Each structure stands twice: as C-alpha cells, then as structure tokens.
C-alpha cells in the first residue's frame, strides 16, 4: 500500500480527507470529534481511510475540509448548508502552508464559517439562493474548529 511504501522510504504521507466525515457531529467539530456514524458513503470511505492511515503510517498529515471549483458554476446555491469550505485557490494555500510547516497529525482546513450561497456569491453574482431539502446524504452543518490551524 501507499502507507507501507511511505513507511519504507521514511516519507510523510499527506492525505486530503473531507469535512463530510464530521456529518452528524456537533457544530465546530475539532480534530478529535470524529463520529462513528456519518451519514453518507463518501464520509464513511474517508473515515475508513483516515483510520487506516492513523493506525499504519509512521508519519502522516491528514487534511480535512472542502474545496470548491472556482468560479461557482451552478445557478443555485444552498442557504442552509454551512461550513468552513472555500474555493480551491484559498484552501490550497492552507494545504501548502501546513505541508511547508512540516507538521503532522490531523488538521481541519478551512476559512471563516459561511453558507454555500455566501461562497457562491463571491464568484457568481447571478446565483439564486435555495434551501436544500434535508436528507441523510448531504450534511447541512460542516463547521469545524480552526484553532489548531490558526496556531500554524
């Protein structure tokens, strides 16, 4: 596996995870607040990968967050999904900063809390606000505690 290869070569494994694994958890989830029952398959797969890396890797950096394509290309954006997500151009700067800081462990990565509609308005002035029908497949609250990131 990639984990084994990184261990043999004495290299750090950098894994881009997701804030979706915090779905069904509390607001402003910290790196320690990982639920066992996130409500979608994508979140579960990332949770399993994170757990495997934590158990098997000698040196790792897990980056949890959401990055969106810029500009926002959809006609509508959800007003009832909130999180620390941002565009790739902003999140990638934070990834680079963490990698260059040579830290390891788990880090929540994001910017200030906002709705998806708030983010969309930054690059698409014609976007329409809509409420997402709440179901189990899409988490509505993706807020994360950014304290650890802000220490870097």
Tab-separated table of N, CA and C in Angstrom:
chain	number	residue	atom	x	y	z
A	1	UNK	N	0.837	-1.192	0.000
A	1	UNK	CA	0.000	0.000	0.000
A	1	UNK	C	0.876	1.247	0.000
A	2	UNK	N	0.260	2.372	-0.248
A	2	UNK	CA	0.973	3.644	-0.223
A	2	UNK	C	1.517	3.929	1.178
A	3	UNK	N	0.758	3.580	2.189
A	3	UNK	CA	1.221	3.764	3.574
A	3	UNK	C	2.503	2.972	3.808
A	4	UNK	N	2.512	1.729	3.382
A	4	UNK	CA	3.693	0.870	3.553
A	4	UNK	C	4.899	1.447	2.814
A	5	UNK	N	4.689	1.888	1.583
A	5	UNK	CA	5.774	2.462	0.799
A	5	UNK	C	6.342	3.715	1.480
A	6	UNK	N	5.461	4.591	1.952
A	6	UNK	CA	5.929	5.795	2.657
A	6	UNK	C	6.715	5.422	3.908
A	7	UNK	N	6.268	4.410	4.624
A	7	UNK	CA	6.987	3.949	5.816
A	7	UNK	C	8.372	3.422	5.435
A	8	UNK	N	8.462	2.606	4.392
A	8	UNK	CA	9.745	2.036	3.949
A	8	UNK	C	10.704	3.144	3.528
A	9	UNK	N	10.182	4.135	2.801
A	9	UNK	CA	11.020	5.232	2.297
A	9	UNK	C	11.215	6.354	3.312
A	10	UNK	N	10.599	6.188	4.492
A	10	UNK	CA	10.677	7.209	5.540
A	10	UNK	C	10.173	8.576	5.036
A	11	UNK	N	9.020	8.554	4.369
A	11	UNK	CA	8.388	9.761	3.822
A	11	UNK	C	7.047	10.001	4.500
A	12	UNK	N	6.715	11.270	4.629
A	12	UNK	CA	5.411	11.634	5.189
A	12	UNK	C	4.318	11.398	4.151
A	13	UNK	N	3.209	10.832	4.577
A	13	UNK	CA	2.033	10.646	3.734
A	13	UNK	C	1.086	11.816	3.978
A	14	UNK	N	0.781	12.555	2.925
A	14	UNK	CA	-0.188	13.650	3.016
A	14	UNK	C	-1.475	13.164	2.373
A	15	UNK	N	-2.556	13.168	3.161
A	15	UNK	CA	-3.847	12.641	2.710
A	15	UNK	C	-4.896	13.752	2.794
A	16	UNK	N	-5.545	14.028	1.670
A	16	UNK	CA	-6.624	15.014	1.657
A	16	UNK	C	-7.918	14.276	1.952
A	17	UNK	N	-8.477	14.569	3.099
A	17	UNK	CA	-9.697	13.936	3.562
A	17	UNK	C	-10.863	14.890	3.312
A	18	UNK	N	-11.853	14.908	4.187
A	18	UNK	CA	-13.039	15.737	3.976
A	18	UNK	C	-13.687	16.132	5.291
A	19	UNK	N	-14.389	17.250	5.265
A	19	UNK	CA	-15.206	17.640	6.411
A	19	UNK	C	-16.505	16.837	6.452
A	20	UNK	N	-16.836	16.119	5.392
A	20	UNK	CA	-18.054	15.310	5.364
A	20	UNK	C	-18.024	14.200	6.409
A	21	UNK	N	-16.851	13.797	6.856
A	21	UNK	CA	-16.829	12.757	7.880
A	21	UNK	C	-17.298	13.282	9.230
A	22	UNK	N	-17.391	14.604	9.380
A	22	UNK	CA	-17.953	15.180	10.598
A	22	UNK	C	-19.478	15.264	10.554
A	23	UNK	N	-20.088	14.889	9.428
A	23	UNK	CA	-21.544	14.974	9.344
A	23	UNK	C	-22.164	14.155	10.467
A	24	UNK	N	-23.250	14.669	10.990
A	24	UNK	CA	-23.942	14.064	12.137
A	24	UNK	C	-23.133	14.225	13.421
A	25	UNK	N	-22.280	15.219	13.449
A	25	UNK	CA	-21.484	15.501	14.630
A	25	UNK	C	-21.883	16.879	15.151
A	26	UNK	N	-21.182	17.364	16.132
A	26	UNK	CA	-21.540	18.667	16.688
A	26	UNK	C	-21.005	19.809	15.828
A	27	UNK	N	-21.532	21.003	16.029
A	27	UNK	CA	-21.029	22.188	15.346
A	27	UNK	C	-19.593	22.446	15.771
A	28	UNK	N	-18.837	23.047	14.863
A	28	UNK	CA	-17.442	23.395	15.134
A	28	UNK	C	-16.639	22.197	15.618
A	29	UNK	N	-16.759	21.091	14.910
A	29	UNK	CA	-16.083	19.851	15.281
A	29	UNK	C	-14.570	20.038	15.286
A	30	UNK	N	-13.931	19.514	16.317
A	30	UNK	CA	-12.471	19.546	16.377
A	30	UNK	C	-11.920	18.282	15.734
A	31	UNK	N	-10.627	18.226	15.615
A	31	UNK	CA	-9.975	17.067	15.033
A	31	UNK	C	-10.233	15.792	15.834
A	32	UNK	N	-10.628	15.945	17.073
A	32	UNK	CA	-10.904	14.799	17.940
A	32	UNK	C	-12.371	14.357	17.902
A	33	UNK	N	-13.245	15.138	17.275
A	33	UNK	CA	-14.685	14.876	17.263
A	33	UNK	C	-15.131	14.089	16.035
A	34	UNK	N	-14.622	12.891	15.852
A	34	UNK	CA	-14.978	12.100	14.684
A	34	UNK	C	-16.124	11.163	15.028
A	35	UNK	N	-17.248	11.312	14.354
A	35	UNK	CA	-18.376	10.417	14.627
A	35	UNK	C	-18.133	9.040	14.030
A	36	UNK	N	-18.760	8.058	14.576
A	36	UNK	CA	-18.678	6.704	14.038
A	36	UNK	C	-19.763	6.502	12.983
A	37	UNK	N	-20.787	7.326	13.004
A	37	UNK	CA	-21.938	7.136	12.125
A	37	UNK	C	-22.187	8.347	11.225
A	38	UNK	N	-21.208	8.720	10.408
A	38	UNK	CA	-21.500	9.780	9.448
A	38	UNK	C	-22.517	9.236	8.447
A	39	UNK	N	-23.282	10.101	7.847
A	39	UNK	CA	-24.493	9.658	7.153
A	39	UNK	C	-24.377	9.502	5.645
A	40	UNK	N	-23.178	9.474	5.105
A	40	UNK	CA	-23.094	9.228	3.671
A	40	UNK	C	-21.867	8.383	3.351
A	41	UNK	N	-21.936	7.720	2.199
A	41	UNK	CA	-20.893	6.779	1.822
A	41	UNK	C	-19.553	7.482	1.644
A	42	UNK	N	-19.550	8.663	1.049
A	42	UNK	CA	-18.314	9.419	0.845
A	42	UNK	C	-17.629	9.671	2.190
A	43	UNK	N	-18.382	10.120	3.174
A	43	UNK	CA	-17.827	10.352	4.507
A	43	UNK	C	-17.268	9.084	5.131
A	44	UNK	N	-17.991	7.986	4.979
A	44	UNK	CA	-17.518	6.704	5.514
A	44	UNK	C	-16.194	6.283	4.875
A	45	UNK	N	-16.087	6.415	3.557
A	45	UNK	CA	-14.852	5.991	2.900
A	45	UNK	C	-13.665	6.816	3.373
A	46	UNK	N	-13.880	8.102	3.573
A	46	UNK	CA	-12.793	8.960	4.074
A	46	UNK	C	-12.471	8.621	5.528
A	47	UNK	N	-13.490	8.340	6.320
A	47	UNK	CA	-13.283	7.965	7.717
A	47	UNK	C	-12.466	6.675	7.806
A	48	UNK	N	-12.779	5.700	6.953
A	48	UNK	CA	-12.024	4.448	6.928
A	48	UNK	C	-10.573	4.690	6.512
A	49	UNK	N	-10.367	5.506	5.495
A	49	UNK	CA	-9.007	5.810	5.048
A	49	UNK	C	-8.229	6.533	6.142
A	50	UNK	N	-8.861	7.508	6.782
A	50	UNK	CA	-8.199	8.241	7.874
A	50	UNK	C	-7.772	7.276	8.975
A	51	UNK	N	-8.677	6.380	9.364
A	51	UNK	CA	-8.378	5.423	10.422
A	51	UNK	C	-7.233	4.502	10.055
A	52	UNK	N	-7.225	4.023	8.810
A	52	UNK	CA	-6.151	3.141	8.351
A	52	UNK	C	-4.806	3.867	8.412
A	53	UNK	N	-4.770	5.083	7.922
A	53	UNK	CA	-3.532	5.868	7.928
A	53	UNK	C	-3.061	6.109	9.358
A	54	UNK	N	-3.980	6.463	10.251
A	54	UNK	CA	-3.601	6.700	11.647
A	54	UNK	C	-3.026	5.446	12.294
A	55	UNK	N	-3.567	4.289	11.954
A	55	UNK	CA	-3.094	3.029	12.542
A	55	UNK	C	-1.767	2.556	11.954
A	56	UNK	N	-1.573	2.754	10.661
A	56	UNK	CA	-0.463	2.110	9.969
A	56	UNK	C	0.705	3.028	9.593
A	57	UNK	N	0.459	4.326	9.478
A	57	UNK	CA	1.505	5.228	8.995
A	57	UNK	C	2.435	5.675	10.125
A	58	UNK	N	3.714	5.757	9.807
A	58	UNK	CA	4.697	6.265	10.768
A	58	UNK	C	4.714	7.789	10.817
A	59	UNK	N	4.309	8.434	9.726
A	59	UNK	CA	4.337	9.896	9.636
A	59	UNK	C	3.286	10.327	8.625
A	60	UNK	N	2.282	11.075	9.089
A	60	UNK	CA	1.195	11.456	8.194
A	60	UNK	C	0.679	12.855	8.513
A	61	UNK	N	0.015	13.424	7.500
A	61	UNK	CA	-0.703	14.682	7.639
A	61	UNK	C	-2.060	14.475	6.983
A	62	UNK	N	-3.127	14.479	7.795
A	62	UNK	CA	-4.499	14.343	7.302
A	62	UNK	C	-5.128	15.728	7.255
A	63	UNK	N	-5.582	16.129	6.079
A	63	UNK	CA	-6.151	17.455	5.874
A	63	UNK	C	-7.653	17.315	5.636
A	64	UNK	N	-8.460	17.827	6.562
A	64	UNK	CA	-9.919	17.699	6.474
A	64	UNK	C	-10.558	19.029	6.117
A	65	UNK	N	-11.323	19.030	5.042
A	65	UNK	CA	-12.017	20.238	4.613
A	65	UNK	C	-12.704	19.999	3.284
A	66	UNK	N	-13.248	21.066	2.715
A	66	UNK	CA	-13.874	21.012	1.397
A	66	UNK	C	-13.353	22.156	0.553
A	67	UNK	N	-12.985	21.837	-0.670
A	67	UNK	CA	-12.541	22.846	-1.630
A	67	UNK	C	-13.469	22.784	-2.844
A	68	UNK	N	-13.874	23.950	-3.313
A	68	UNK	CA	-14.832	24.049	-4.416
A	68	UNK	C	-14.170	24.663	-5.650
A	69	UNK	N	-14.657	24.225	-6.790
A	69	UNK	CA	-14.199	24.761	-8.069
A	69	UNK	C	-14.564	26.245	-8.160
A	70	UNK	N	-13.685	27.033	-8.765
A	70	UNK	CA	-13.913	28.463	-8.926
A	70	UNK	C	-13.914	28.801	-10.414
A	71	UNK	N	-14.877	29.561	-10.876
A	71	UNK	CA	-15.993	30.172	-10.162
A	71	UNK	C	-17.110	29.149	-9.886
A	72	UNK	N	-18.042	29.563	-9.066
A	72	UNK	CA	-19.199	28.727	-8.759
A	72	UNK	C	-20.029	28.624	-10.029
A	73	UNK	N	-20.223	27.418	-10.536
A	73	UNK	CA	-20.816	27.242	-11.870
A	73	UNK	C	-22.308	26.923	-11.869
A	74	UNK	N	-22.878	26.712	-10.701
A	74	UNK	CA	-24.285	26.332	-10.648
A	74	UNK	C	-25.178	27.568	-10.594
A	75	UNK	N	-26.431	27.405	-10.989
A	75	UNK	CA	-27.388	28.511	-10.977
A	75	UNK	C	-27.949	28.784	-9.589
A	76	UNK	N	-27.900	27.773	-8.725
A	76	UNK	CA	-28.449	27.888	-7.377
A	76	UNK	C	-27.419	27.433	-6.357
A	77	UNK	N	-27.531	27.997	-5.141
A	77	UNK	CA	-26.637	27.599	-4.044
A	77	UNK	C	-27.448	27.514	-2.759
A	78	UNK	N	-27.082	26.554	-1.927
A	78	UNK	CA	-27.821	26.299	-0.692
A	78	UNK	C	-27.549	27.361	0.364
A	79	UNK	N	-28.638	27.808	0.947
A	79	UNK	CA	-28.534	28.779	2.045
A	79	UNK	C	-28.503	28.087	3.403
A	80	UNK	N	-28.847	26.808	3.433
A	80	UNK	CA	-28.911	26.100	4.718
A	80	UNK	C	-27.784	25.087	4.908
A	81	UNK	N	-26.769	25.118	4.048
A	81	UNK	CA	-25.557	24.334	4.306
A	81	UNK	C	-24.478	25.320	4.733
A	82	UNK	N	-23.902	25.077	5.889
A	82	UNK	CA	-22.911	25.986	6.444
A	82	UNK	C	-21.636	25.212	6.761
A	83	UNK	N	-20.506	25.864	6.533
A	83	UNK	CA	-19.230	25.214	6.819
A	83	UNK	C	-18.068	26.162	6.643
A	84	UNK	N	-16.875	25.610	6.671
A	84	UNK	CA	-15.638	26.375	6.515
A	84	UNK	C	-15.038	26.160	5.130
A	85	UNK	N	-15.841	25.706	4.201
A	85	UNK	CA	-15.407	25.441	2.840
A	85	UNK	C	-15.013	26.728	2.131
A	86	UNK	N	-14.247	26.571	1.059
A	86	UNK	CA	-13.847	27.714	0.244
A	86	UNK	C	-13.394	27.202	-1.115
A	87	UNK	N	-12.978	28.127	-1.959
A	87	UNK	CA	-12.512	27.756	-3.284
A	87	UNK	C	-11.125	27.113	-3.210
A	88	UNK	N	-10.807	26.321	-4.231
A	88	UNK	CA	-9.521	25.625	-4.301
A	88	UNK	C	-8.371	26.610	-4.122
A	89	UNK	N	-8.471	27.787	-4.716
A	89	UNK	CA	-7.385	28.774	-4.631
A	89	UNK	C	-7.076	29.162	-3.187
A	90	UNK	N	-8.072	29.187	-2.326
A	90	UNK	CA	-7.866	29.539	-0.917
A	90	UNK	C	-7.442	28.334	-0.084
A	91	UNK	N	-8.107	27.212	-0.266
A	91	UNK	CA	-7.799	26.014	0.529
A	91	UNK	C	-6.409	25.494	0.191
A	92	UNK	N	-6.017	25.540	-1.085
A	92	UNK	CA	-4.692	25.037	-1.464
A	92	UNK	C	-3.574	25.837	-0.803
A	93	UNK	N	-3.768	27.122	-0.594
A	93	UNK	CA	-2.769	27.934	0.127
A	93	UNK	C	-2.575	27.411	1.548
A	94	UNK	N	-3.670	27.009	2.179
A	94	UNK	CA	-3.594	26.476	3.538
A	94	UNK	C	-2.915	25.114	3.549
A	95	UNK	N	-3.218	24.272	2.553
A	95	UNK	CA	-2.540	22.976	2.436
A	95	UNK	C	-1.035	23.179	2.323
A	96	UNK	N	-0.629	24.069	1.442
A	96	UNK	CA	0.800	24.329	1.218
A	96	UNK	C	1.458	24.827	2.503
A	97	UNK	N	0.777	25.731	3.196
A	97	UNK	CA	1.320	26.262	4.453
A	97	UNK	C	1.552	25.140	5.472
A	98	UNK	N	0.593	24.237	5.588
A	98	UNK	CA	0.737	23.127	6.524
A	98	UNK	C	1.859	22.182	6.112
A	99	UNK	N	1.937	21.868	4.830
A	99	UNK	CA	2.992	20.975	4.347
A	99	UNK	C	4.365	21.609	4.575
A	100	UNK	N	4.495	22.877	4.249
A	100	UNK	CA	5.780	23.565	4.436
A	100	UNK	C	6.141	23.744	5.905
A	101	UNK	N	5.148	23.740	6.779
A	101	UNK	CA	5.403	23.870	8.221
A	101	UNK	C	5.909	22.563	8.821
A	102	UNK	N	5.872	21.496	8.046
A	102	UNK	CA	6.352	20.176	8.459
A	102	UNK	C	5.626	19.647	9.701
A	103	UNK	N	4.333	19.947	9.792
A	103	UNK	CA	3.535	19.421	10.899
A	103	UNK	C	3.032	18.030	10.528
A	104	UNK	N	2.563	17.302	11.509
A	104	UNK	CA	1.945	16.014	11.232
A	104	UNK	C	0.702	15.872	12.091
A	105	UNK	N	-0.071	14.825	11.808
A	105	UNK	CA	-1.322	14.602	12.515
A	105	UNK	C	-2.510	15.026	11.673
A	106	UNK	N	-3.598	15.370	12.347
A	106	UNK	CA	-4.854	15.739	11.697
A	106	UNK	C	-5.066	17.241	11.813
A	107	UNK	N	-5.454	17.865	10.707
A	107	UNK	CA	-5.762	19.286	10.710
A	107	UNK	C	-7.070	19.540	9.972
A	108	UNK	N	-7.958	20.298	10.611
A	108	UNK	CA	-9.119	20.840	9.924
A	108	UNK	C	-8.618	22.010	9.092
A	109	UNK	N	-9.040	22.078	7.830
A	109	UNK	CA	-8.560	23.113	6.925
A	109	UNK	C	-9.756	23.837	6.322
A	110	UNK	N	-9.816	25.135	6.547
A	110	UNK	CA	-10.902	25.932	6.003
A	110	UNK	C	-10.734	27.391	6.339
A	111	UNK	N	-11.702	28.167	5.924
A	111	UNK	CA	-11.707	29.605	6.189
A	111	UNK	C	-12.894	29.915	7.099
A	112	UNK	N	-13.280	31.175	7.169
A	112	UNK	CA	-14.379	31.574	8.041
A	112	UNK	C	-15.670	30.832	7.687
A	113	UNK	N	-16.507	30.634	8.683
A	113	UNK	CA	-17.792	29.957	8.509
A	113	UNK	C	-18.682	30.769	7.568
A	114	UNK	N	-19.360	30.036	6.655
A	114	UNK	CA	-20.249	30.688	5.690
A	114	UNK	C	-21.241	29.671	5.141
A	115	UNK	N	-22.278	30.144	4.475
A	115	UNK	CA	-23.178	29.237	3.766
A	115	UNK	C	-22.610	29.008	2.360
A	116	UNK	N	-23.080	27.975	1.710
A	116	UNK	CA	-22.651	27.730	0.330
A	116	UNK	C	-23.077	28.894	-0.556
A	117	UNK	N	-24.229	29.470	-0.259
A	117	UNK	CA	-24.693	30.636	-1.026
A	117	UNK	C	-23.733	31.812	-0.853
A	118	UNK	N	-23.273	32.051	0.374
A	118	UNK	CA	-22.309	33.131	0.609
A	118	UNK	C	-21.041	32.923	-0.225
A	119	UNK	N	-20.564	31.695	-0.276
A	119	UNK	CA	-19.378	31.394	-1.072
A	119	UNK	C	-19.666	31.613	-2.550
A	120	UNK	N	-20.784	31.118	-3.022
A	120	UNK	CA	-21.134	31.221	-4.444
A	120	UNK	C	-21.210	32.669	-4.913
A	121	UNK	N	-21.755	33.546	-4.069
A	121	UNK	CA	-21.916	34.963	-4.443
A	121	UNK	C	-20.581	35.645	-4.737
A	122	UNK	N	-19.496	35.128	-4.185
A	122	UNK	CA	-18.181	35.738	-4.414
A	122	UNK	C	-17.754	35.668	-5.878
A	123	UNK	N	-18.207	34.647	-6.596
A	123	UNK	CA	-17.767	34.469	-7.984
A	123	UNK	C	-18.911	34.337	-8.990
A	124	UNK	N	-20.149	34.363	-8.511
A	124	UNK	CA	-21.293	34.231	-9.412
A	124	UNK	C	-22.404	35.158	-8.915
A	125	UNK	N	-22.453	36.350	-9.457
A	125	UNK	CA	-23.428	37.342	-8.973
A	125	UNK	C	-24.861	36.974	-9.311
A	126	UNK	N	-25.052	36.047	-10.247
A	126	UNK	CA	-26.391	35.654	-10.667
A	126	UNK	C	-26.935	34.433	-9.934
A	127	UNK	N	-26.173	33.890	-9.011
A	127	UNK	CA	-26.605	32.684	-8.307
A	127	UNK	C	-27.859	32.965	-7.484
A	128	UNK	N	-28.769	32.006	-7.468
A	128	UNK	CA	-30.026	32.136	-6.721
A	128	UNK	C	-29.947	31.365	-5.410
A	129	UNK	N	-30.447	31.959	-4.319
A	129	UNK	CA	-30.453	31.251	-3.040
A	129	UNK	C	-31.580	30.224	-2.979
A	130	UNK	N	-31.263	29.021	-2.515
A	130	UNK	CA	-32.272	27.980	-2.317
A	130	UNK	C	-31.946	27.205	-1.053
A	131	UNK	N	-32.988	26.657	-0.433
A	131	UNK	CA	-32.790	25.749	0.693
A	131	UNK	C	-32.664	24.338	0.151
A	132	UNK	N	-31.692	23.609	0.629
A	132	UNK	CA	-31.515	22.199	0.280
A	132	UNK	C	-32.513	21.395	1.081
A	133	UNK	N	-33.172	20.465	0.432
A	133	UNK	CA	-34.030	19.548	1.164
A	133	UNK	C	-33.128	18.695	2.051
A	134	UNK	N	-33.397	18.703	3.318
A	134	UNK	CA	-32.544	17.985	4.260
A	134	UNK	C	-32.800	16.486	4.132
A	135	UNK	N	-31.759	15.761	3.821
A	135	UNK	CA	-31.813	14.313	3.780
A	135	UNK	C	-30.515	13.779	4.389
A	136	UNK	N	-30.356	12.485	4.403
A	136	UNK	CA	-29.198	11.906	5.055
A	136	UNK	C	-27.938	11.903	4.188
A	137	UNK	N	-28.063	12.197	2.906
A	137	UNK	CA	-26.904	12.089	2.031
A	137	UNK	C	-26.026	13.341	2.016
A	138	UNK	N	-26.575	14.482	2.331
A	138	UNK	CA	-25.800	15.717	2.288
A	138	UNK	C	-25.836	16.391	3.654
A	139	UNK	N	-24.687	16.531	4.287
A	139	UNK	CA	-24.665	17.190	5.593
A	139	UNK	C	-24.938	18.686	5.463
A	140	UNK	N	-25.690	19.213	6.393
A	140	UNK	CA	-26.009	20.634	6.380
A	140	UNK	C	-25.036	21.456	7.218
A	141	UNK	N	-24.482	20.846	8.271
A	141	UNK	CA	-23.555	21.558	9.141
A	141	UNK	C	-22.174	20.928	9.008
A	142	UNK	N	-21.262	21.654	8.379
A	142	UNK	CA	-19.894	21.187	8.188
A	142	UNK	C	-18.896	22.099	8.907
A	143	UNK	N	-19.365	22.791	9.934
A	143	UNK	CA	-18.478	23.713	10.633
A	143	UNK	C	-17.430	22.939	11.415
A	144	UNK	N	-16.223	23.502	11.401
A	144	UNK	CA	-15.098	22.856	12.081
A	144	UNK	C	-14.378	23.867	12.959
A	145	UNK	N	-13.771	23.382	14.004
A	145	UNK	CA	-12.916	24.188	14.870
A	145	UNK	C	-11.591	24.413	14.139
A	146	UNK	N	-11.216	25.657	13.949
A	146	UNK	CA	-9.996	26.008	13.217
A	146	UNK	C	-8.844	26.385	14.146
A	147	UNK	N	-8.984	26.148	15.429
A	147	UNK	CA	-7.955	26.573	16.407
A	147	UNK	C	-6.580	26.007	16.093
A	148	UNK	N	-6.507	24.736	15.799
A	148	UNK	CA	-5.220	24.087	15.542
A	148	UNK	C	-4.554	24.677	14.293
A	149	UNK	N	-5.342	24.902	13.238
A	149	UNK	CA	-4.821	25.502	12.012
A	149	UNK	C	-4.285	26.902	12.281
A	150	UNK	N	-4.991	27.675	13.084
A	150	UNK	CA	-4.600	29.069	13.345
A	150	UNK	C	-3.303	29.164	14.143
A	151	UNK	N	-2.905	28.077	14.824
A	151	UNK	CA	-1.648	28.066	15.566
A	151	UNK	C	-0.431	28.015	14.640
A	152	UNK	N	-0.631	27.584	13.410
A	152	UNK	CA	0.494	27.440	12.456
A	152	UNK	C	0.824	28.788	11.831
